[in-house]
Short mmCIF file of C-alpha atoms in Angstrom, two decimals:
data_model
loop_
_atom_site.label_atom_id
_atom_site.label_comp_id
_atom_site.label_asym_id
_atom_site.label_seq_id
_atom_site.Cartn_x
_atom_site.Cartn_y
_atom_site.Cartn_z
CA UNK A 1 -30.71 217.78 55.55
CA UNK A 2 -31.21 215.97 52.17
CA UNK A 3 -29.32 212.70 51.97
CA UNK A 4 -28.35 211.79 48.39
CA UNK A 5 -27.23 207.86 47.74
CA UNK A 6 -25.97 207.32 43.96
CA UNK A 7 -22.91 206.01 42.71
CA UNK A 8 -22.06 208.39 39.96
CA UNK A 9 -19.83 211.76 40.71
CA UNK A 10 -21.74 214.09 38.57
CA UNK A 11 -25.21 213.30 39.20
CA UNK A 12 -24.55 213.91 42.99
CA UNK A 13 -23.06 217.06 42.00
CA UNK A 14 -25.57 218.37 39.81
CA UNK A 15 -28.42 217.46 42.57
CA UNK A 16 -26.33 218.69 45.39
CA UNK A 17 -26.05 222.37 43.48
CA UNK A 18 -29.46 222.01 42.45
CA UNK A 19 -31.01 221.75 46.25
CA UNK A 20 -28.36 224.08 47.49
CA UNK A 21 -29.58 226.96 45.29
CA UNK A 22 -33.26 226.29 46.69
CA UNK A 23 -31.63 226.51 50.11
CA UNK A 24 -31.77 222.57 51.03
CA UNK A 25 -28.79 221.71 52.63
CA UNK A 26 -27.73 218.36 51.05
CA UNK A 27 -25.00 215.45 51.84
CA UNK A 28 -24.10 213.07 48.98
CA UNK A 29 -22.32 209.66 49.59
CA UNK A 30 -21.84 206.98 47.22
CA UNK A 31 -22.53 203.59 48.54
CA UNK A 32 -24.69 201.75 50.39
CA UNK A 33 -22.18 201.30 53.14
CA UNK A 34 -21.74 204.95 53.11
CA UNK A 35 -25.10 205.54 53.80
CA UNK A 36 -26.22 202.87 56.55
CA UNK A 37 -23.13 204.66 58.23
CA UNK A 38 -24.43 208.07 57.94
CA UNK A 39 -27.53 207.46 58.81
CA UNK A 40 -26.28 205.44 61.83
CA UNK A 41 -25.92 209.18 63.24
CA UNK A 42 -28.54 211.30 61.74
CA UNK A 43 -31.62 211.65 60.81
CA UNK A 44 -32.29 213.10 57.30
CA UNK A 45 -35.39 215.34 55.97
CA UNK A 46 -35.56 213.20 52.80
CA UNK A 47 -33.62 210.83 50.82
CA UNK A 48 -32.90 210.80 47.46
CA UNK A 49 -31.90 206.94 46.33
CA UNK A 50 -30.54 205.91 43.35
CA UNK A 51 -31.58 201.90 42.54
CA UNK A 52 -28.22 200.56 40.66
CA UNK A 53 -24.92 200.97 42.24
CA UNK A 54 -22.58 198.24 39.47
CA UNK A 55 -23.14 196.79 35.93
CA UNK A 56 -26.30 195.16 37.41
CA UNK A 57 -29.21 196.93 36.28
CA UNK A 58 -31.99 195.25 38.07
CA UNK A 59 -32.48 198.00 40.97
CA UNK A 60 -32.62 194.78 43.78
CA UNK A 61 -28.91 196.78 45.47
CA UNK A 62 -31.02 200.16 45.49
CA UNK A 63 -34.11 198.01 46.85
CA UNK A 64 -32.42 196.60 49.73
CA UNK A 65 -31.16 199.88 50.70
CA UNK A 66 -34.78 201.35 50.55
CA UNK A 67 -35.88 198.29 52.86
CA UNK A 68 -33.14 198.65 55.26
CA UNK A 69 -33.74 202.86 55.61
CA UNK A 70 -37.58 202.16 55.97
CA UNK A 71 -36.74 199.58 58.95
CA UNK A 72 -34.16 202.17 60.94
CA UNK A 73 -35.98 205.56 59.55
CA UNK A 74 -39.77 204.40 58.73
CA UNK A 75 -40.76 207.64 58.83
CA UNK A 76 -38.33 209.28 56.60
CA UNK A 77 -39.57 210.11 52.87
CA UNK A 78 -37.61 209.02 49.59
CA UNK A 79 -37.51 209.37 46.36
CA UNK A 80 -35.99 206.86 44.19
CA UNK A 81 -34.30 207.86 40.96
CA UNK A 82 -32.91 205.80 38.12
CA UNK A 83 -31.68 206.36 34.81
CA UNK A 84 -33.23 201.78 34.02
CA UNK A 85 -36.69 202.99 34.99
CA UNK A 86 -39.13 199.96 34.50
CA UNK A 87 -42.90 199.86 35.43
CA UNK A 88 -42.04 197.00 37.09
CA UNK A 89 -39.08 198.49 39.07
CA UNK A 90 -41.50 201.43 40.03
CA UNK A 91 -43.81 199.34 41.58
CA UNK A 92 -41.60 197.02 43.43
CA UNK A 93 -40.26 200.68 44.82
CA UNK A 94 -43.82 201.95 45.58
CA UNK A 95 -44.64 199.05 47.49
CA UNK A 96 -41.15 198.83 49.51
CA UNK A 97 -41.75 202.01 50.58
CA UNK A 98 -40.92 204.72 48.48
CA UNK A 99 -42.96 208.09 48.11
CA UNK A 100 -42.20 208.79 44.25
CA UNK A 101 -39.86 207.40 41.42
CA UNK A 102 -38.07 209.67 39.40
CA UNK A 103 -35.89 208.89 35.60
CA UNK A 104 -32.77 210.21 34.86
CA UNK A 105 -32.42 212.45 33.49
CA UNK A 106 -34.31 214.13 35.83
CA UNK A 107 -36.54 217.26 35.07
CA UNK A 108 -35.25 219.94 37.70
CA UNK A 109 -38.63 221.25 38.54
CA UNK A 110 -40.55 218.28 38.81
CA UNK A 111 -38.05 217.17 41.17
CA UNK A 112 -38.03 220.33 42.84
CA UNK A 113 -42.02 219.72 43.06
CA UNK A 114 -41.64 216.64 44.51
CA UNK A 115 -39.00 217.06 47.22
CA UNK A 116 -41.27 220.28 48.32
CA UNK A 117 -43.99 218.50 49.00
CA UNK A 118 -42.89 215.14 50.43
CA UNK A 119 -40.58 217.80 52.99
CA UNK A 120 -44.21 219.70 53.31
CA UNK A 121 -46.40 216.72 54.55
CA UNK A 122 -43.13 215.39 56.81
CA UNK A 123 -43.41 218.66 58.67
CA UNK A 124 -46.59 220.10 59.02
CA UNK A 125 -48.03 218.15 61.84
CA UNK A 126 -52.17 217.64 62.27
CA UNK A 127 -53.50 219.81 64.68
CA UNK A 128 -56.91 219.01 66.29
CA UNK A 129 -58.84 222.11 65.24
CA UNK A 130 -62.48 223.15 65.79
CA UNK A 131 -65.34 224.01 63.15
CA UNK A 132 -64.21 227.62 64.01
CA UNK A 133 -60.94 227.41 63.91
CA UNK A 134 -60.69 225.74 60.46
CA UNK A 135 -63.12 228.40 58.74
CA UNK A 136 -60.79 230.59 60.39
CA UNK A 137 -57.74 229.07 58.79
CA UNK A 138 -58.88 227.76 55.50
CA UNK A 139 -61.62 228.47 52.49
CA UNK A 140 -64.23 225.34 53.38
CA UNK A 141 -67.67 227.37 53.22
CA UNK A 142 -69.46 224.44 51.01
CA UNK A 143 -68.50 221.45 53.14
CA UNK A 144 -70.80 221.34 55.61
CA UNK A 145 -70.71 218.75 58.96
CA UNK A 146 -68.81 218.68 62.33
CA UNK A 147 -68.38 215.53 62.63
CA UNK A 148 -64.98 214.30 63.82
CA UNK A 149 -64.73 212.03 60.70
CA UNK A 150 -65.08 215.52 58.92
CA UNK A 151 -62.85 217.65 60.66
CA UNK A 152 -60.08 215.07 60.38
CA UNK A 153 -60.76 215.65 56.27
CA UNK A 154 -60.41 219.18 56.86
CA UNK A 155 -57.32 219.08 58.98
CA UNK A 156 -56.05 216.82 56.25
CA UNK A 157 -56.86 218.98 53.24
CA UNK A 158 -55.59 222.17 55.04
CA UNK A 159 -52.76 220.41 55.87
CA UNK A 160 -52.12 219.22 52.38
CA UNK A 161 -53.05 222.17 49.97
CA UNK A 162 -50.41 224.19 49.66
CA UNK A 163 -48.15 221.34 48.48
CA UNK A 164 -48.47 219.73 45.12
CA UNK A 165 -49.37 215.73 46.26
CA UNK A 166 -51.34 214.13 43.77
CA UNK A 167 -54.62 213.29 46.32
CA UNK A 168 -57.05 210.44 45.83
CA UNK A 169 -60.42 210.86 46.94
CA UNK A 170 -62.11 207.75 47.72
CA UNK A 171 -66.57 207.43 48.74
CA UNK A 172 -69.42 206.19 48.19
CA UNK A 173 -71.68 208.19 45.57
CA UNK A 174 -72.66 211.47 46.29
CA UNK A 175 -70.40 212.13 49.56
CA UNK A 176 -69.25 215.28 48.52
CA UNK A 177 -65.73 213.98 46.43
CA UNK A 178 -66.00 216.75 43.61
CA UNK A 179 -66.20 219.69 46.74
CA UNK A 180 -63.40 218.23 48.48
CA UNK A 181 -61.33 218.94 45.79
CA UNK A 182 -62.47 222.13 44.62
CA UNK A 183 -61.74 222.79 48.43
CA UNK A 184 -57.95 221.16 47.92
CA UNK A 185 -57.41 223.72 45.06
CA UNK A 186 -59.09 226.88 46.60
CA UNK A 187 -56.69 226.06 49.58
CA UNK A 188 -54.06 226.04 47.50
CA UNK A 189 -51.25 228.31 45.86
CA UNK A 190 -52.77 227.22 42.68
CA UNK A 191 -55.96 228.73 43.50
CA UNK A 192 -55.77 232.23 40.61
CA UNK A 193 -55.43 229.82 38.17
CA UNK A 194 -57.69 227.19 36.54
CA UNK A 195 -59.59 224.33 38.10
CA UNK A 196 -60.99 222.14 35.72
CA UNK A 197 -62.46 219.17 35.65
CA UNK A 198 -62.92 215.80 34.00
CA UNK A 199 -65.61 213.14 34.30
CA UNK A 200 -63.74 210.07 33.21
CA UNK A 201 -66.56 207.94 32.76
CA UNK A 202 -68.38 210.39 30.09
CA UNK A 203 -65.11 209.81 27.79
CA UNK A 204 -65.60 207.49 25.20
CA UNK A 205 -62.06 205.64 24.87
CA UNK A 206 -61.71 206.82 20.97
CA UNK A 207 -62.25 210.60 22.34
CA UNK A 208 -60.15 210.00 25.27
CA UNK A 209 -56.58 211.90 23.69
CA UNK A 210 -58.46 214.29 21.94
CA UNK A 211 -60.20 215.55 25.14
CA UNK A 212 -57.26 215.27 27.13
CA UNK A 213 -54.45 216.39 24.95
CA UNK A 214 -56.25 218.39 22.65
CA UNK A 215 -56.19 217.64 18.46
CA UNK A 216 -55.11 220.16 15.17
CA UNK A 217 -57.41 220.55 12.49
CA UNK A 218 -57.57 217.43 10.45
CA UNK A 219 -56.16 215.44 13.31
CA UNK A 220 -58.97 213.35 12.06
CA UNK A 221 -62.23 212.92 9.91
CA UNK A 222 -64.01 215.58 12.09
CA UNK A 223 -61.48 218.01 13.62
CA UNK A 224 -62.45 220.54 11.77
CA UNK A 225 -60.25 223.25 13.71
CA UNK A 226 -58.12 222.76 16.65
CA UNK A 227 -58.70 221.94 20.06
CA UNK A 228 -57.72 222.38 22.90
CA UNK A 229 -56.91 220.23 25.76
CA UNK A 230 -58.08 219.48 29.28
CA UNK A 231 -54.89 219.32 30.62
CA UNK A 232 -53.23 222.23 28.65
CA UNK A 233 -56.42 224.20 30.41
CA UNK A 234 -55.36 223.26 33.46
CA UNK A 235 -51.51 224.04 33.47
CA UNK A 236 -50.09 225.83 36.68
CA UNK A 237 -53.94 224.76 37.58
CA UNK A 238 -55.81 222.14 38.98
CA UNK A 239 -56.91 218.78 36.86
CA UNK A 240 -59.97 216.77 38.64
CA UNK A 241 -60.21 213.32 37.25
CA UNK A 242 -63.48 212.06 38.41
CA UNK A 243 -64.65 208.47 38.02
CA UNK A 244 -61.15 207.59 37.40
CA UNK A 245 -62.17 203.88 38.11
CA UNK A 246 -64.10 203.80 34.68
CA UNK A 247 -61.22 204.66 32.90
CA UNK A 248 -60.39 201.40 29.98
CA UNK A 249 -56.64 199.61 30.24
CA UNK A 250 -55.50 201.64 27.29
CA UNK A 251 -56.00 204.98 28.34
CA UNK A 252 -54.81 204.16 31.90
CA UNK A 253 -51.82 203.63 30.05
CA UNK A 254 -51.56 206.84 28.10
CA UNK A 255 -52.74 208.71 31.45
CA UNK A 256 -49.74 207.22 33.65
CA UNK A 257 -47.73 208.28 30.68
CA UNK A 258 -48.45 212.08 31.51
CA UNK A 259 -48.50 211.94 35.65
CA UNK A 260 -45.21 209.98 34.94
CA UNK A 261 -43.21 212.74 32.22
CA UNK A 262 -45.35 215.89 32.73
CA UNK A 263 -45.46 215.64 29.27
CA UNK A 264 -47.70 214.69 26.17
CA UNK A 265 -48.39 215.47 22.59
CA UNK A 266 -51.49 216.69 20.86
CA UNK A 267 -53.32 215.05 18.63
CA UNK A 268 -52.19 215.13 15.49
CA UNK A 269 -48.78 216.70 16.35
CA UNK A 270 -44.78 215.50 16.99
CA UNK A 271 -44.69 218.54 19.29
CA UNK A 272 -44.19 217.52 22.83
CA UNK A 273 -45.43 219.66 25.49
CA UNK A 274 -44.73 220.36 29.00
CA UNK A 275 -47.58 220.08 31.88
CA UNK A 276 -47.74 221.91 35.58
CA UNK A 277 -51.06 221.10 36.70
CA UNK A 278 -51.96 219.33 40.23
CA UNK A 279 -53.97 216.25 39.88
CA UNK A 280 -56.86 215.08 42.35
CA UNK A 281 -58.61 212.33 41.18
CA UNK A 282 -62.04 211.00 42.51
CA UNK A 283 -64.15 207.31 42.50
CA UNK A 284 -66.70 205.49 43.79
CA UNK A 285 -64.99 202.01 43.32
CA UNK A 286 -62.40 199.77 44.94
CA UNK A 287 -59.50 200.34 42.77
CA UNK A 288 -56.91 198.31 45.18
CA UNK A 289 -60.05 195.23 44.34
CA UNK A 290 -59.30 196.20 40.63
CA UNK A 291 -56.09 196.25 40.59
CA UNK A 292 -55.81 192.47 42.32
CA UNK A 293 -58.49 191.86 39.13
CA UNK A 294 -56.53 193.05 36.66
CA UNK A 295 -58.84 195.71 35.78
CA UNK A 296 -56.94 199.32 37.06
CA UNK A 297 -53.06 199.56 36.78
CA UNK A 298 -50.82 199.33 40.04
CA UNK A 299 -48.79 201.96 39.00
CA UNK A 300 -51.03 203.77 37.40
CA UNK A 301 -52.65 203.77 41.97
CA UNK A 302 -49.75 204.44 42.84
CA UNK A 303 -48.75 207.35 40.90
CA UNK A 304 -52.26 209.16 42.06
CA UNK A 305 -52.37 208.41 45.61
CA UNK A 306 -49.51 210.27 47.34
CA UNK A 307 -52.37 211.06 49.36
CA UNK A 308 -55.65 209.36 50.07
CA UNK A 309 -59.02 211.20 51.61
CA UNK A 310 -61.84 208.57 52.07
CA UNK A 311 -65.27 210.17 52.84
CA UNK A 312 -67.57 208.68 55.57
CA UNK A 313 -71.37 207.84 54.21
CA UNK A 314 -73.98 209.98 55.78
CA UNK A 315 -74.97 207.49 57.79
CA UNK A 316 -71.74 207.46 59.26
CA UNK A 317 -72.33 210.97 60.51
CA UNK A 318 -75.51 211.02 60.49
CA UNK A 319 -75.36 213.80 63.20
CA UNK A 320 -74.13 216.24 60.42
CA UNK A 321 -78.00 215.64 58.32
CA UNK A 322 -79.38 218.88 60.77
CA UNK A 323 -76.42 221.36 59.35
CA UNK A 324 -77.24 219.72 55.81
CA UNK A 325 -80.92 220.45 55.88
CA UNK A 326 -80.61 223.88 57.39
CA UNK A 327 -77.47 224.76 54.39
CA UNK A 328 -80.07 223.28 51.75
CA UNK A 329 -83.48 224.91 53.10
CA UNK A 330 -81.67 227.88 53.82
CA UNK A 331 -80.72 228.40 49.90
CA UNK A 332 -83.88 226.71 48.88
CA UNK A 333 -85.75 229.65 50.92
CA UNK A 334 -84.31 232.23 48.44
CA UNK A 335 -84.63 230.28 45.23
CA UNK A 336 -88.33 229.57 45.79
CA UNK A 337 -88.98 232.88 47.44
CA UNK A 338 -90.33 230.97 50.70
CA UNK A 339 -88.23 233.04 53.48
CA UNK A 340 -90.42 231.63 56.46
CA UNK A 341 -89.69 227.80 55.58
CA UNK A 342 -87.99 226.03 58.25
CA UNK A 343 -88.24 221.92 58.93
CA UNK A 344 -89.42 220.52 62.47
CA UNK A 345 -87.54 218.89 65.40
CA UNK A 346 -89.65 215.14 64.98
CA UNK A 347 -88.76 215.80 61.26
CA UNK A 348 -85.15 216.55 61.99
CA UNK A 349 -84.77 213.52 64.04
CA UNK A 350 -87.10 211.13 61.72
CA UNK A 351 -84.30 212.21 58.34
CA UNK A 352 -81.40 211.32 60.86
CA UNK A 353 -82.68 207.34 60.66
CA UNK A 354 -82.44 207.51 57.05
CA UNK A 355 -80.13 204.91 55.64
CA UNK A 356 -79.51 207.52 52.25
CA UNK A 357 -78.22 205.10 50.21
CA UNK A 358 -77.43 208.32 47.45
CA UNK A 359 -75.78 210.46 50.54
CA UNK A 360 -75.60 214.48 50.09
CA UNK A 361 -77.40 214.15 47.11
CA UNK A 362 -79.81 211.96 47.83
CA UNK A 363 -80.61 213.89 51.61
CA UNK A 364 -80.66 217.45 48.86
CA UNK A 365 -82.85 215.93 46.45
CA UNK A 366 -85.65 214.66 49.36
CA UNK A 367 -85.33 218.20 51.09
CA UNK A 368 -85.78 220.17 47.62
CA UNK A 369 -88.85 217.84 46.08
CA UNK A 370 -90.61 218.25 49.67
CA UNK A 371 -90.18 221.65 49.53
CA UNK A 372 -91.91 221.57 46.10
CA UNK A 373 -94.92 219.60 46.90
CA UNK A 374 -95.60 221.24 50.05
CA UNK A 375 -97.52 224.54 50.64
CA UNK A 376 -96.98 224.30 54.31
CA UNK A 377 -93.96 226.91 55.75
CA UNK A 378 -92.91 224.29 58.47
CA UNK A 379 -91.91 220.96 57.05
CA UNK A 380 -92.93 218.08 59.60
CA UNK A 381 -91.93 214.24 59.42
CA UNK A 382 -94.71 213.18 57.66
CA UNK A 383 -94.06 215.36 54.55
CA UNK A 384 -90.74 214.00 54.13
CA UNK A 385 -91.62 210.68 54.71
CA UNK A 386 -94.32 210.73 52.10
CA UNK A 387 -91.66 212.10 49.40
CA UNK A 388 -89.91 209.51 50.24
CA UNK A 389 -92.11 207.18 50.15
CA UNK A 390 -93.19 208.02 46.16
CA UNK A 391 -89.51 207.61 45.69
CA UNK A 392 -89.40 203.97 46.95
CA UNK A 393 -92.22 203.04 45.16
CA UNK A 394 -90.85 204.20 42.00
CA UNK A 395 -87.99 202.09 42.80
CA UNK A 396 -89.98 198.97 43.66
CA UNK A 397 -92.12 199.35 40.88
CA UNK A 398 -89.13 199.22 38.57
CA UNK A 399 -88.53 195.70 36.85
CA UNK A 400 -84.99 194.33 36.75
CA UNK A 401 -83.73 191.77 34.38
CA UNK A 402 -82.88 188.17 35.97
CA UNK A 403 -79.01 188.70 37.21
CA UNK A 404 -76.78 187.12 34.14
CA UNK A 405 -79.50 187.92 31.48
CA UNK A 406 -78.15 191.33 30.70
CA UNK A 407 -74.79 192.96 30.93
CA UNK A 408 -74.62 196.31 32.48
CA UNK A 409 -73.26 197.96 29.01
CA UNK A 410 -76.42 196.49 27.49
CA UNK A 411 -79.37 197.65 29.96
CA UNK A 412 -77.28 200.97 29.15
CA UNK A 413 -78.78 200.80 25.57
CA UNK A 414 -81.52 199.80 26.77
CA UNK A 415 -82.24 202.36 28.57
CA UNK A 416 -80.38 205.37 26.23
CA UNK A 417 -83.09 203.55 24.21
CA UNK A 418 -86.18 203.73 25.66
CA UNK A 419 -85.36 207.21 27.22
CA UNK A 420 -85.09 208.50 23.28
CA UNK A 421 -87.94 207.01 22.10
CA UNK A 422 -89.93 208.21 25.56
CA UNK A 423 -88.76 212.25 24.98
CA UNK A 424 -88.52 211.93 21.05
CA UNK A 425 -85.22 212.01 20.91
CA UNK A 426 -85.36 215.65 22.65
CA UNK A 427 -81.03 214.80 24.10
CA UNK A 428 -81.51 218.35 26.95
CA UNK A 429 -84.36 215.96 28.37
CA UNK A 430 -83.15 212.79 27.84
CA UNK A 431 -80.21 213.60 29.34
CA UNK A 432 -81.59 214.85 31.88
CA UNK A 433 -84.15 211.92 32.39
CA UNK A 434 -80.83 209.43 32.28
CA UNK A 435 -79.15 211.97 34.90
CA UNK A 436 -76.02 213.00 32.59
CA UNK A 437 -75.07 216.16 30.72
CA UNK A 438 -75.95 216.30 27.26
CA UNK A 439 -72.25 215.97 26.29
CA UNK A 440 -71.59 212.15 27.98
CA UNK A 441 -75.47 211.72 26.50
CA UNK A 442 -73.64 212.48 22.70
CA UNK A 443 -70.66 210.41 23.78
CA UNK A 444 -72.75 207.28 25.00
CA UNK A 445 -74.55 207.26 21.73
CA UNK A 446 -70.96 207.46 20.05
CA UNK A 447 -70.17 204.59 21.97
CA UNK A 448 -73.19 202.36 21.41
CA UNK A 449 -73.44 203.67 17.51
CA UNK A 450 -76.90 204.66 18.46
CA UNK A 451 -78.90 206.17 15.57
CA UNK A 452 -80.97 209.09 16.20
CA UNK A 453 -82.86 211.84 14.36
CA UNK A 454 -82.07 214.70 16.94
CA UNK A 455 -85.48 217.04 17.75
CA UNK A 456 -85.11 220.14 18.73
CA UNK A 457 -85.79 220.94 22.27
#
């Protein structure tokens, strides 16, 4: 049963026909009163709550109601709606309790959407399934590990796939964020249609709406013909926002602007269009720390957290670095034609005390480069520890200005710098030198108005 709380006649009617025809069963009162008295008695599925029940239009009557259902019914979710939405008034919601904030008018499927999936989570209880059982179950091939930490994820992401929650996907680098959700979207009933995905931090903020949105010729100086967007490539699809922590103020803005309408306009164009795309968004940073610095928007967290996955480090699971090895070497055997490589037990047990700063990739990148370097078909300790010993070097032998002396954006020039002059200005292997793609390479020197002769490669 669907509990609807709003003071106006027709908008209960319209949502009570509305959740009928999708087979909810719904009750509508009008007050406040009217609804600490029916839920004196029962226990609703979900709630839908409008904030402003007379001429005040401040949301603090609908507020109080939220606090006083969350107190008797803490595990009941709701969904606030309002035709005097405010960031402000979103937020204070958020943080009393609600699961999502809708404006009136409402748009019937992304209502729809939302009520689905906040029902979803509410009844799909977490099992405690097995490696086996999962595989069984769900699509997780690439995600390697057993660890409890692990199969909690996997519990979690099976649990949450086939409903449309934005998800949040919080780690150190190189923990695996980007398979997680490829994982979320293979598991999903989005999974025939398009996953695609965005690294945030490669976006120079003056390319940020073209790459999004898309632009029509002569948009601006350069658009020579039109474009199309990232998110119009991944309607009825799956949007990964990666690095999402690196994102400038402005375009936060312009980004909460689309999870918030499912709507935006192309470059260049009045025409408003419509999105449908699930978003998962990824980072490395403490975006709860930025937001109490001013630096990431509250609502913009709130709006992409519905749900929240935080990988363990390696070293938090360190029993997992076996399965790792043996998934890498395994491939590795094939690549380099080696089929009788295999890694010893003292080396086995010497990469499990490993502190792996760089995680997965880090542990994938010591396996593959010791590989390379040695002829031997049975890897022991002592040819991973000397690989990883060049690698230490190289990092010890590396000079770092005096903290304060530089700013991170300039030993970024710096180094986009010396990395062009080192290759010739050669961007496949400078980029690849720097660790990027060539595109972010062409957007960094963008940003930085870096002049460059470009060589062929």
């Amino acid at each position: 049963m669907i509990l609807i709380i709003d003071d106006d006649k027709a908008v209960r009617a319209s949502l009570l026909l509305l959740l009928q025809k999708e087979g909810y069963a719904a009750k509508e009162v009008s007050s406040p009163n009217e609804a600490i008295a029916w839920l004196n008695h029962n226990i609703p599925s979900l709630v839908i709550l409008d904030l402003n029940f007379s001429l005040d239009t401040s949301g603090a009557e609908g507020i109080r109601l939220l606090k006083q259902i969350r107190k008797t019914h803490p595990g009941i979710p709701v969904i606030l709606i309002t035709g005097w939405a405010t960031i402000e008034l979103a937020v204070t919601g958020m943080k009393a309790g609600a699961n999502d904030f809708v404006n009136k008018p409402w748009n019937n499927d992304h209502l729809l959407q939302s009520v689905r999936t906040l029902i979803n989570l509410k009844e799909k209880k977490t099992e405690k399934l097995s490696r086996i059982n999962l595989d069984d179950r769900y699509q997780f091939h690439h995600i390697i590990g057993e660890d409890p930490r692990m199969l909690s994820i996997l519990e979690t992401i099976g649990r949450i796939a086939a409903t449309d929650a934005s998800v949040l996907i919080t780690g150190e680098s190189g923990t695996g964020k980007e398979l997680v959700a490829e994982a979320i979207h293979q598991n999903s009933l989005r999974n025939n249609k398009s996953f695609v995905k965005v690294n945030l931090g490669g976006i120079s903020t003056s390319l940020f709406e073209s790459e999004m949105f898309g632009h029509v010729r002569g948009a601006f100086t350069d658009a020579k013909a039109d474009r199309v967007g990232r998110f119009e490539m991944a309607n009825k699809g799956t949007i990964f926002l990666d690095e999402i922590g690196d994102l400038d103020q402005s375009n936060q803005v312009k980004l909460l602007r689309v999870l918030q309408d499912r709507t935006y306009e192309v470059l260049g164009s009045s025409r408003t269009k419509m999105v449908d795309a699930r978003v998962i968004c990824a980072t490395n940073r403490d975006l709860e720390g930025m937001v109490a610095d001013k630096a990431f928007r509250e609502d913009l967290l709130y709006r992409i957290n519905l749900i929240s996955i935080k990988l363990p480090a390696l070293r938090e699971r360190a029993g997992d670095i076996p399965l790792l090895v043996k998934f890498f070497v395994n491939n590795l055997r094939e690549l380099y034609s080696r089929p009788n490589l295999t890694v010893a037990h003292d080396a086995m047990k010497w990469l499990q005390k490993l502190e792996l700063p760089g995680n997965i990739r880090e542990l994938k990148n010591l396996v593959e480069r010791t590989i390379l370097v040695t002829k031997k078909d049975c890897l022991g300790e002592n040819d991973f520890q000397s690989q990883a010993e060049v690698k230490t070097k190289k990092k010890d032998a590396l000079q770092l200005p005096e903290v304060g002396s530089l700013t991170l954006e300039e030993m970024e020039i710096q180094m986009i710098h010396k990395a062009m002059d080192f290759h010739k200005n050669r961007i496949s292997r400078v980029a690849k030198a720097l660790g990027i793609t060539r595109n972010t390479l062409y957007r960094r020197l963008e940003k930085y108005n870096i002049i460059y002769d470009e060589a062929s490669d």
